[in-house]
Amino acid sequence: MTSKRGGGYAASPDRLNSKFSRAPLIAKEPAIRAPSGEVHAGRYDNDCQDALASRLDDLLDQAQAAGWNRIRAASALMYLAARRLRGA
């Protein structure tokens, strides 16, 4: 919580302490793995689908948990993906 003092804002002790108690940053793995081959390699499309599948499932799970019909959400994602191909 901050309070106004003398025209400025002073940070609360809790906020100041949290600035100094941060754990060191640890490099995270990317959310989606990198391709293992060149764009023109035979397995490139399959590898890309495999890399995206679990993230897509997570997104559909989130949409369904929010109350969206899973099949309609998947259809919406196909539509959005197709629209992005037009600009490619």
PDB file of N, CA and C in Angstrom:
ATOM      1  N   MET A   1       0.841  -1.173   0.000  1.00  0.00           N
ATOM      2  CA  MET A   1       0.000   0.000   0.000  1.00  0.00           C
ATOM      3  C   MET A   1       0.884   1.233   0.000  1.00  0.00           C
ATOM      4  N   THR A   2       0.500   2.256  -0.727  1.00  0.00           N
ATOM      5  CA  THR A   2       1.266   3.488  -0.768  1.00  0.00           C
ATOM      6  C   THR A   2       0.464   4.601  -0.137  1.00  0.00           C
ATOM      7  N   SER A   3       1.170   5.591   0.384  1.00  0.00           N
ATOM      8  CA  SER A   3       0.499   6.746   0.965  1.00  0.00           C
ATOM      9  C   SER A   3       1.090   8.003   0.363  1.00  0.00           C
ATOM     10  N   LYS A   4       0.255   9.033   0.265  1.00  0.00           N
ATOM     11  CA  LYS A   4       0.701  10.290  -0.319  1.00  0.00           C
ATOM     12  C   LYS A   4       1.320  11.138   0.785  1.00  0.00           C
ATOM     13  N   ARG A   5       2.567  11.562   0.558  1.00  0.00           N
ATOM     14  CA  ARG A   5       3.260  12.401   1.533  1.00  0.00           C
ATOM     15  C   ARG A   5       4.014  13.489   0.780  1.00  0.00           C
ATOM     16  N   GLY A   6       3.736  14.722   1.108  1.00  0.00           N
ATOM     17  CA  GLY A   6       4.494  15.827   0.545  1.00  0.00           C
ATOM     18  C   GLY A   6       4.488  15.883  -0.969  1.00  0.00           C
ATOM     19  N   GLY A   7       3.367  15.530  -1.586  1.00  0.00           N
ATOM     20  CA  GLY A   7       3.263  15.619  -3.029  1.00  0.00           C
ATOM     21  C   GLY A   7       3.761  14.392  -3.770  1.00  0.00           C
ATOM     22  N   GLY A   8       4.414  13.476  -3.096  1.00  0.00           N
ATOM     23  CA  GLY A   8       4.904  12.257  -3.752  1.00  0.00           C
ATOM     24  C   GLY A   8       4.288  11.031  -3.119  1.00  0.00           C
ATOM     25  N   TYR A   9       4.701   9.889  -3.550  1.00  0.00           N
ATOM     26  CA  TYR A   9       4.206   8.642  -2.995  1.00  0.00           C
ATOM     27  C   TYR A   9       5.358   7.901  -2.355  1.00  0.00           C
ATOM     28  N   ALA A  10       5.129   7.419  -1.155  1.00  0.00           N
ATOM     29  CA  ALA A  10       6.140   6.634  -0.458  1.00  0.00           C
ATOM     30  C   ALA A  10       5.693   5.187  -0.439  1.00  0.00           C
ATOM     31  N   ALA A  11       6.597   4.293  -0.734  1.00  0.00           N
ATOM     32  CA  ALA A  11       6.264   2.871  -0.734  1.00  0.00           C
ATOM     33  C   ALA A  11       6.153   2.369   0.693  1.00  0.00           C
ATOM     34  N   SER A  12       5.238   1.448   0.908  1.00  0.00           N
ATOM     35  CA  SER A  12       5.074   0.857   2.231  1.00  0.00           C
ATOM     36  C   SER A  12       6.262  -0.054   2.523  1.00  0.00           C
ATOM     37  N   PRO A  13       6.516  -0.362   3.808  1.00  0.00           N
ATOM     38  CA  PRO A  13       7.622  -1.264   4.143  1.00  0.00           C
ATOM     39  C   PRO A  13       7.489  -2.628   3.475  1.00  0.00           C
ATOM     40  N   ASP A  14       6.256  -3.138   3.345  1.00  0.00           N
ATOM     41  CA  ASP A  14       6.069  -4.435   2.696  1.00  0.00           C
ATOM     42  C   ASP A  14       6.566  -4.400   1.261  1.00  0.00           C
ATOM     43  N   ARG A  15       6.253  -3.329   0.576  1.00  0.00           N
ATOM     44  CA  ARG A  15       6.654  -3.219  -0.823  1.00  0.00           C
ATOM     45  C   ARG A  15       8.178  -3.087  -0.936  1.00  0.00           C
ATOM     46  N   LEU A  16       8.793  -2.337  -0.035  1.00  0.00           N
ATOM     47  CA  LEU A  16      10.244  -2.192  -0.066  1.00  0.00           C
ATOM     48  C   LEU A  16      10.937  -3.511   0.220  1.00  0.00           C
ATOM     49  N   ASN A  17      10.446  -4.252   1.208  1.00  0.00           N
ATOM     50  CA  ASN A  17      11.058  -5.527   1.555  1.00  0.00           C
ATOM     51  C   ASN A  17      10.959  -6.525   0.419  1.00  0.00           C
ATOM     52  N   SER A  18       9.840  -6.512  -0.304  1.00  0.00           N
ATOM     53  CA  SER A  18       9.684  -7.481  -1.383  1.00  0.00           C
ATOM     54  C   SER A  18      10.692  -7.220  -2.496  1.00  0.00           C
ATOM     55  N   LYS A  19      11.136  -5.973  -2.636  1.00  0.00           N
ATOM     56  CA  LYS A  19      12.104  -5.636  -3.676  1.00  0.00           C
ATOM     57  C   LYS A  19      13.450  -6.310  -3.406  1.00  0.00           C
ATOM     58  N   PHE A  20      13.787  -6.500  -2.144  1.00  0.00           N
ATOM     59  CA  PHE A  20      15.080  -7.057  -1.791  1.00  0.00           C
ATOM     60  C   PHE A  20      15.038  -8.557  -1.526  1.00  0.00           C
ATOM     61  N   SER A  21      13.868  -9.135  -1.452  1.00  0.00           N
ATOM     62  CA  SER A  21      13.775 -10.554  -1.114  1.00  0.00           C
ATOM     63  C   SER A  21      13.461 -11.422  -2.328  1.00  0.00           C
ATOM     64  N   ARG A  22      13.650 -10.885  -3.523  1.00  0.00           N
ATOM     65  CA  ARG A  22      13.371 -11.666  -4.721  1.00  0.00           C
ATOM     66  C   ARG A  22      14.396 -12.775  -4.887  1.00  0.00           C
ATOM     67  N   ALA A  23      13.915 -13.917  -5.345  1.00  0.00           N
ATOM     68  CA  ALA A  23      14.809 -15.029  -5.647  1.00  0.00           C
ATOM     69  C   ALA A  23      15.545 -14.717  -6.946  1.00  0.00           C
ATOM     70  N   PRO A  24      16.728 -15.276  -7.135  1.00  0.00           N
ATOM     71  CA  PRO A  24      17.441 -15.041  -8.391  1.00  0.00           C
ATOM     72  C   PRO A  24      16.630 -15.573  -9.570  1.00  0.00           C
ATOM     73  N   LEU A  25      16.750 -14.898 -10.691  1.00  0.00           N
ATOM     74  CA  LEU A  25      16.015 -15.319 -11.877  1.00  0.00           C
ATOM     75  C   LEU A  25      16.605 -16.608 -12.424  1.00  0.00           C
ATOM     76  N   ILE A  26      15.735 -17.538 -12.719  1.00  0.00           N
ATOM     77  CA  ILE A  26      16.145 -18.815 -13.287  1.00  0.00           C
ATOM     78  C   ILE A  26      15.592 -18.877 -14.698  1.00  0.00           C
ATOM     79  N   ALA A  27      16.428 -19.234 -15.642  1.00  0.00           N
ATOM     80  CA  ALA A  27      15.983 -19.315 -17.036  1.00  0.00           C
ATOM     81  C   ALA A  27      14.921 -20.395 -17.162  1.00  0.00           C
ATOM     82  N   LYS A  28      13.812 -20.029 -17.794  1.00  0.00           N
ATOM     83  CA  LYS A  28      12.723 -20.978 -18.000  1.00  0.00           C
ATOM     84  C   LYS A  28      12.851 -21.605 -19.377  1.00  0.00           C
ATOM     85  N   GLU A  29      12.320 -22.802 -19.492  1.00  0.00           N
ATOM     86  CA  GLU A  29      12.219 -23.409 -20.812  1.00  0.00           C
ATOM     87  C   GLU A  29      11.148 -22.659 -21.581  1.00  0.00           C
ATOM     88  N   PRO A  30      11.299 -22.549 -22.894  1.00  0.00           N
ATOM     89  CA  PRO A  30      10.248 -21.883 -23.672  1.00  0.00           C
ATOM     90  C   PRO A  30       8.930 -22.643 -23.546  1.00  0.00           C
ATOM     91  N   ALA A  31       7.829 -21.913 -23.616  1.00  0.00           N
ATOM     92  CA  ALA A  31       6.511 -22.534 -23.511  1.00  0.00           C
ATOM     93  C   ALA A  31       6.268 -23.496 -24.666  1.00  0.00           C
ATOM     94  N   ILE A  32       6.866 -23.198 -25.806  1.00  0.00           N
ATOM     95  CA  ILE A  32       6.754 -24.055 -26.988  1.00  0.00           C
ATOM     96  C   ILE A  32       8.171 -24.368 -27.432  1.00  0.00           C
ATOM     97  N   ARG A  33       8.450 -25.642 -27.619  1.00  0.00           N
ATOM     98  CA  ARG A  33       9.823 -26.015 -27.977  1.00  0.00           C
ATOM     99  C   ARG A  33      10.180 -25.531 -29.374  1.00  0.00           C
ATOM    100  N   ALA A  34      11.448 -25.314 -29.584  1.00  0.00           N
ATOM    101  CA  ALA A  34      11.961 -24.828 -30.862  1.00  0.00           C
ATOM    102  C   ALA A  34      11.959 -25.956 -31.895  1.00  0.00           C
ATOM    103  N   PRO A  35      11.929 -25.600 -33.172  1.00  0.00           N
ATOM    104  CA  PRO A  35      11.994 -26.634 -34.207  1.00  0.00           C
ATOM    105  C   PRO A  35      13.342 -27.345 -34.183  1.00  0.00           C
ATOM    106  N   SER A  36      13.322 -28.619 -34.557  1.00  0.00           N
ATOM    107  CA  SER A  36      14.563 -29.396 -34.561  1.00  0.00           C
ATOM    108  C   SER A  36      15.187 -29.448 -35.950  1.00  0.00           C
ATOM    109  N   GLY A  37      14.461 -28.981 -36.957  1.00  0.00           N
ATOM    110  CA  GLY A  37      14.994 -29.020 -38.317  1.00  0.00           C
ATOM    111  C   GLY A  37      14.669 -27.752 -39.070  1.00  0.00           C
ATOM    112  N   GLU A  38      15.069 -27.722 -40.310  1.00  0.00           N
ATOM    113  CA  GLU A  38      14.818 -26.578 -41.182  1.00  0.00           C
ATOM    114  C   GLU A  38      13.359 -26.562 -41.634  1.00  0.00           C
ATOM    115  N   VAL A  39      12.889 -25.398 -42.075  1.00  0.00           N
ATOM    116  CA  VAL A  39      11.499 -25.229 -42.504  1.00  0.00           C
ATOM    117  C   VAL A  39      11.136 -26.216 -43.610  1.00  0.00           C
ATOM    118  N   HIS A  40      12.069 -26.516 -44.471  1.00  0.00           N
ATOM    119  CA  HIS A  40      11.771 -27.391 -45.611  1.00  0.00           C
ATOM    120  C   HIS A  40      12.019 -28.868 -45.311  1.00  0.00           C
ATOM    121  N   ALA A  41      12.362 -29.204 -44.083  1.00  0.00           N
ATOM    122  CA  ALA A  41      12.582 -30.603 -43.711  1.00  0.00           C
ATOM    123  C   ALA A  41      11.259 -31.358 -43.746  1.00  0.00           C
ATOM    124  N   GLY A  42      11.331 -32.646 -44.015  1.00  0.00           N
ATOM    125  CA  GLY A  42      10.132 -33.469 -44.163  1.00  0.00           C
ATOM    126  C   GLY A  42       9.239 -33.510 -42.934  1.00  0.00           C
ATOM    127  N   ARG A  43       9.819 -33.507 -41.748  1.00  0.00           N
ATOM    128  CA  ARG A  43       9.027 -33.634 -40.517  1.00  0.00           C
ATOM    129  C   ARG A  43       8.691 -32.291 -39.887  1.00  0.00           C
ATOM    130  N   TYR A  44       9.019 -31.200 -40.503  1.00  0.00           N
ATOM    131  CA  TYR A  44       8.845 -29.884 -39.894  1.00  0.00           C
ATOM    132  C   TYR A  44       7.399 -29.635 -39.470  1.00  0.00           C
ATOM    133  N   ASP A  45       6.442 -29.880 -40.365  1.00  0.00           N
ATOM    134  CA  ASP A  45       5.031 -29.634 -40.032  1.00  0.00           C
ATOM    135  C   ASP A  45       4.559 -30.522 -38.888  1.00  0.00           C
ATOM    136  N   ASN A  46       4.951 -31.804 -38.922  1.00  0.00           N
ATOM    137  CA  ASN A  46       4.555 -32.713 -37.838  1.00  0.00           C
ATOM    138  C   ASN A  46       5.178 -32.299 -36.511  1.00  0.00           C
ATOM    139  N   ASP A  47       6.450 -31.903 -36.547  1.00  0.00           N
ATOM    140  CA  ASP A  47       7.111 -31.446 -35.322  1.00  0.00           C
ATOM    141  C   ASP A  47       6.427 -30.197 -34.763  1.00  0.00           C
ATOM    142  N   CYS A  48       6.028 -29.284 -35.651  1.00  0.00           N
ATOM    143  CA  CYS A  48       5.341 -28.067 -35.217  1.00  0.00           C
ATOM    144  C   CYS A  48       3.999 -28.415 -34.573  1.00  0.00           C
ATOM    145  N   GLN A  49       3.262 -29.326 -35.195  1.00  0.00           N
ATOM    146  CA  GLN A  49       1.976 -29.746 -34.627  1.00  0.00           C
ATOM    147  C   GLN A  49       2.170 -30.377 -33.258  1.00  0.00           C
ATOM    148  N   ASP A  50       3.192 -31.222 -33.131  1.00  0.00           N
ATOM    149  CA  ASP A  50       3.477 -31.844 -31.835  1.00  0.00           C
ATOM    150  C   ASP A  50       3.836 -30.796 -30.781  1.00  0.00           C
ATOM    151  N   ALA A  51       4.601 -29.790 -31.177  1.00  0.00           N
ATOM    152  CA  ALA A  51       5.021 -28.750 -30.235  1.00  0.00           C
ATOM    153  C   ALA A  51       3.842 -27.897 -29.776  1.00  0.00           C
ATOM    154  N   LEU A  52       2.876 -27.685 -30.656  1.00  0.00           N
ATOM    155  CA  LEU A  52       1.742 -26.814 -30.335  1.00  0.00           C
ATOM    156  C   LEU A  52       0.570 -27.548 -29.679  1.00  0.00           C
ATOM    157  N   ALA A  53       0.503 -28.866 -29.826  1.00  0.00           N
ATOM    158  CA  ALA A  53      -0.675 -29.632 -29.398  1.00  0.00           C
ATOM    159  C   ALA A  53      -1.024 -29.432 -27.923  1.00  0.00           C
ATOM    160  N   SER A  54      -0.055 -29.541 -27.037  1.00  0.00           N
ATOM    161  CA  SER A  54      -0.383 -29.435 -25.606  1.00  0.00           C
ATOM    162  C   SER A  54      -0.811 -28.014 -25.246  1.00  0.00           C
ATOM    163  N   ARG A  55      -0.207 -27.007 -25.878  1.00  0.00           N
ATOM    164  CA  ARG A  55      -0.611 -25.619 -25.623  1.00  0.00           C
ATOM    165  C   ARG A  55      -2.023 -25.369 -26.128  1.00  0.00           C
ATOM    166  N   LEU A  56      -2.347 -25.963 -27.269  1.00  0.00           N
ATOM    167  CA  LEU A  56      -3.693 -25.830 -27.813  1.00  0.00           C
ATOM    168  C   LEU A  56      -4.703 -26.512 -26.897  1.00  0.00           C
ATOM    169  N   ASP A  57      -4.355 -27.698 -26.406  1.00  0.00           N
ATOM    170  CA  ASP A  57      -5.239 -28.391 -25.463  1.00  0.00           C
ATOM    171  C   ASP A  57      -5.454 -27.552 -24.205  1.00  0.00           C
ATOM    172  N   ASP A  58      -4.387 -26.929 -23.707  1.00  0.00           N
ATOM    173  CA  ASP A  58      -4.511 -26.053 -22.534  1.00  0.00           C
ATOM    174  C   ASP A  58      -5.450 -24.884 -22.818  1.00  0.00           C
ATOM    175  N   LEU A  59      -5.314 -24.281 -23.997  1.00  0.00           N
ATOM    176  CA  LEU A  59      -6.163 -23.153 -24.369  1.00  0.00           C
ATOM    177  C   LEU A  59      -7.626 -23.583 -24.469  1.00  0.00           C
ATOM    178  N   LEU A  60      -7.870 -24.743 -25.063  1.00  0.00           N
ATOM    179  CA  LEU A  60      -9.242 -25.249 -25.160  1.00  0.00           C
ATOM    180  C   LEU A  60      -9.799 -25.588 -23.778  1.00  0.00           C
ATOM    181  N   ASP A  61      -8.967 -26.134 -22.902  1.00  0.00           N
ATOM    182  CA  ASP A  61      -9.395 -26.401 -21.523  1.00  0.00           C
ATOM    183  C   ASP A  61      -9.806 -25.106 -20.827  1.00  0.00           C
ATOM    184  N   GLN A  62      -9.019 -24.046 -21.025  1.00  0.00           N
ATOM    185  CA  GLN A  62      -9.332 -22.755 -20.409  1.00  0.00           C
ATOM    186  C   GLN A  62     -10.629 -22.180 -20.962  1.00  0.00           C
ATOM    187  N   ALA A  63     -10.823 -22.298 -22.270  1.00  0.00           N
ATOM    188  CA  ALA A  63     -12.058 -21.799 -22.882  1.00  0.00           C
ATOM    189  C   ALA A  63     -13.261 -22.561 -22.336  1.00  0.00           C
ATOM    190  N   GLN A  64     -13.125 -23.873 -22.227  1.00  0.00           N
ATOM    191  CA  GLN A  64     -14.222 -24.695 -21.712  1.00  0.00           C
ATOM    192  C   GLN A  64     -14.497 -24.368 -20.243  1.00  0.00           C
ATOM    193  N   ALA A  65     -13.454 -24.186 -19.459  1.00  0.00           N
ATOM    194  CA  ALA A  65     -13.629 -23.839 -18.045  1.00  0.00           C
ATOM    195  C   ALA A  65     -14.319 -22.487 -17.888  1.00  0.00           C
ATOM    196  N   ALA A  66     -14.121 -21.607 -18.867  1.00  0.00           N
ATOM    197  CA  ALA A  66     -14.764 -20.289 -18.829  1.00  0.00           C
ATOM    198  C   ALA A  66     -16.213 -20.347 -19.294  1.00  0.00           C
ATOM    199  N   GLY A  67     -16.645 -21.524 -19.770  1.00  0.00           N
ATOM    200  CA  GLY A  67     -18.037 -21.685 -20.166  1.00  0.00           C
ATOM    201  C   GLY A  67     -18.269 -21.818 -21.659  1.00  0.00           C
ATOM    202  N   TRP A  68     -17.202 -21.790 -22.464  1.00  0.00           N
ATOM    203  CA  TRP A  68     -17.354 -21.934 -23.909  1.00  0.00           C
ATOM    204  C   TRP A  68     -17.465 -23.403 -24.280  1.00  0.00           C
ATOM    205  N   ASN A  69     -18.246 -23.682 -25.320  1.00  0.00           N
ATOM    206  CA  ASN A  69     -18.339 -25.033 -25.863  1.00  0.00           C
ATOM    207  C   ASN A  69     -17.000 -25.370 -26.518  1.00  0.00           C
ATOM    208  N   ARG A  70     -16.430 -26.516 -26.160  1.00  0.00           N
ATOM    209  CA  ARG A  70     -15.083 -26.881 -26.629  1.00  0.00           C
ATOM    210  C   ARG A  70     -15.004 -26.976 -28.153  1.00  0.00           C
ATOM    211  N   ILE A  71     -16.007 -27.566 -28.778  1.00  0.00           N
ATOM    212  CA  ILE A  71     -15.995 -27.722 -30.236  1.00  0.00           C
ATOM    213  C   ILE A  71     -16.094 -26.356 -30.911  1.00  0.00           C
ATOM    214  N   ARG A  72     -16.945 -25.487 -30.381  1.00  0.00           N
ATOM    215  CA  ARG A  72     -17.071 -24.147 -30.961  1.00  0.00           C
ATOM    216  C   ARG A  72     -15.792 -23.338 -30.739  1.00  0.00           C
ATOM    217  N   ALA A  73     -15.145 -23.541 -29.613  1.00  0.00           N
ATOM    218  CA  ALA A  73     -13.875 -22.847 -29.353  1.00  0.00           C
ATOM    219  C   ALA A  73     -12.800 -23.330 -30.330  1.00  0.00           C
ATOM    220  N   ALA A  74     -12.755 -24.635 -30.586  1.00  0.00           N
ATOM    221  CA  ALA A  74     -11.796 -25.172 -31.558  1.00  0.00           C
ATOM    222  C   ALA A  74     -12.080 -24.611 -32.948  1.00  0.00           C
ATOM    223  N   SER A  75     -13.351 -24.499 -33.291  1.00  0.00           N
ATOM    224  CA  SER A  75     -13.733 -23.920 -34.576  1.00  0.00           C
ATOM    225  C   SER A  75     -13.291 -22.457 -34.664  1.00  0.00           C
ATOM    226  N   ALA A  76     -13.452 -21.723 -33.578  1.00  0.00           N
ATOM    227  CA  ALA A  76     -13.023 -20.324 -33.549  1.00  0.00           C
ATOM    228  C   ALA A  76     -11.510 -20.217 -33.736  1.00  0.00           C
ATOM    229  N   LEU A  77     -10.764 -21.131 -33.135  1.00  0.00           N
ATOM    230  CA  LEU A  77      -9.309 -21.124 -33.300  1.00  0.00           C
ATOM    231  C   LEU A  77      -8.907 -21.433 -34.742  1.00  0.00           C
ATOM    232  N   MET A  78      -9.618 -22.366 -35.382  1.00  0.00           N
ATOM    233  CA  MET A  78      -9.336 -22.656 -36.796  1.00  0.00           C
ATOM    234  C   MET A  78      -9.582 -21.423 -37.649  1.00  0.00           C
ATOM    235  N   TYR A  79     -10.681 -20.725 -37.379  1.00  0.00           N
ATOM    236  CA  TYR A  79     -11.009 -19.512 -38.118  1.00  0.00           C
ATOM    237  C   TYR A  79      -9.923 -18.455 -37.928  1.00  0.00           C
ATOM    238  N   LEU A  80      -9.522 -18.248 -36.674  1.00  0.00           N
ATOM    239  CA  LEU A  80      -8.494 -17.248 -36.387  1.00  0.00           C
ATOM    240  C   LEU A  80      -7.163 -17.607 -37.051  1.00  0.00           C
ATOM    241  N   ALA A  81      -6.818 -18.889 -37.036  1.00  0.00           N
ATOM    242  CA  ALA A  81      -5.573 -19.325 -37.679  1.00  0.00           C
ATOM    243  C   ALA A  81      -5.639 -19.105 -39.188  1.00  0.00           C
ATOM    244  N   ALA A  82      -6.772 -19.429 -39.796  1.00  0.00           N
ATOM    245  CA  ALA A  82      -6.923 -19.245 -41.241  1.00  0.00           C
ATOM    246  C   ALA A  82      -6.828 -17.769 -41.615  1.00  0.00           C
ATOM    247  N   ARG A  83      -7.386 -16.900 -40.808  1.00  0.00           N
ATOM    248  CA  ARG A  83      -7.305 -15.456 -41.087  1.00  0.00           C
ATOM    249  C   ARG A  83      -5.865 -14.974 -41.058  1.00  0.00           C
ATOM    250  N   ARG A  84      -5.065 -15.563 -40.205  1.00  0.00           N
ATOM    251  CA  ARG A  84      -3.668 -15.152 -40.121  1.00  0.00           C
ATOM    252  C   ARG A  84      -2.862 -15.624 -41.325  1.00  0.00           C
ATOM    253  N   LEU A  85      -3.316 -16.658 -42.015  1.00  0.00           N
ATOM    254  CA  LEU A  85      -2.633 -17.130 -43.219  1.00  0.00           C
ATOM    255  C   LEU A  85      -2.781 -16.149 -44.367  1.00  0.00           C
ATOM    256  N   ARG A  86      -3.836 -15.383 -44.376  1.00  0.00           N
ATOM    257  CA  ARG A  86      -4.062 -14.421 -45.461  1.00  0.00           C
ATOM    258  C   ARG A  86      -2.952 -13.388 -45.535  1.00  0.00           C
ATOM    259  N   GLY A  87      -2.432 -13.001 -44.394  1.00  0.00           N
ATOM    260  CA  GLY A  87      -1.383 -11.988 -44.372  1.00  0.00           C
ATOM    261  C   GLY A  87       0.016 -12.551 -44.576  1.00  0.00           C
ATOM    262  N   ALA A  88       0.131 -13.871 -44.592  1.00  0.00           N
ATOM    263  CA  ALA A  88       1.460 -14.499 -44.700  1.00  0.00           C
ATOM    264  C   ALA A  88       2.008 -14.441 -46.107  1.00  0.00           C
TER     265      ALA A  88
END
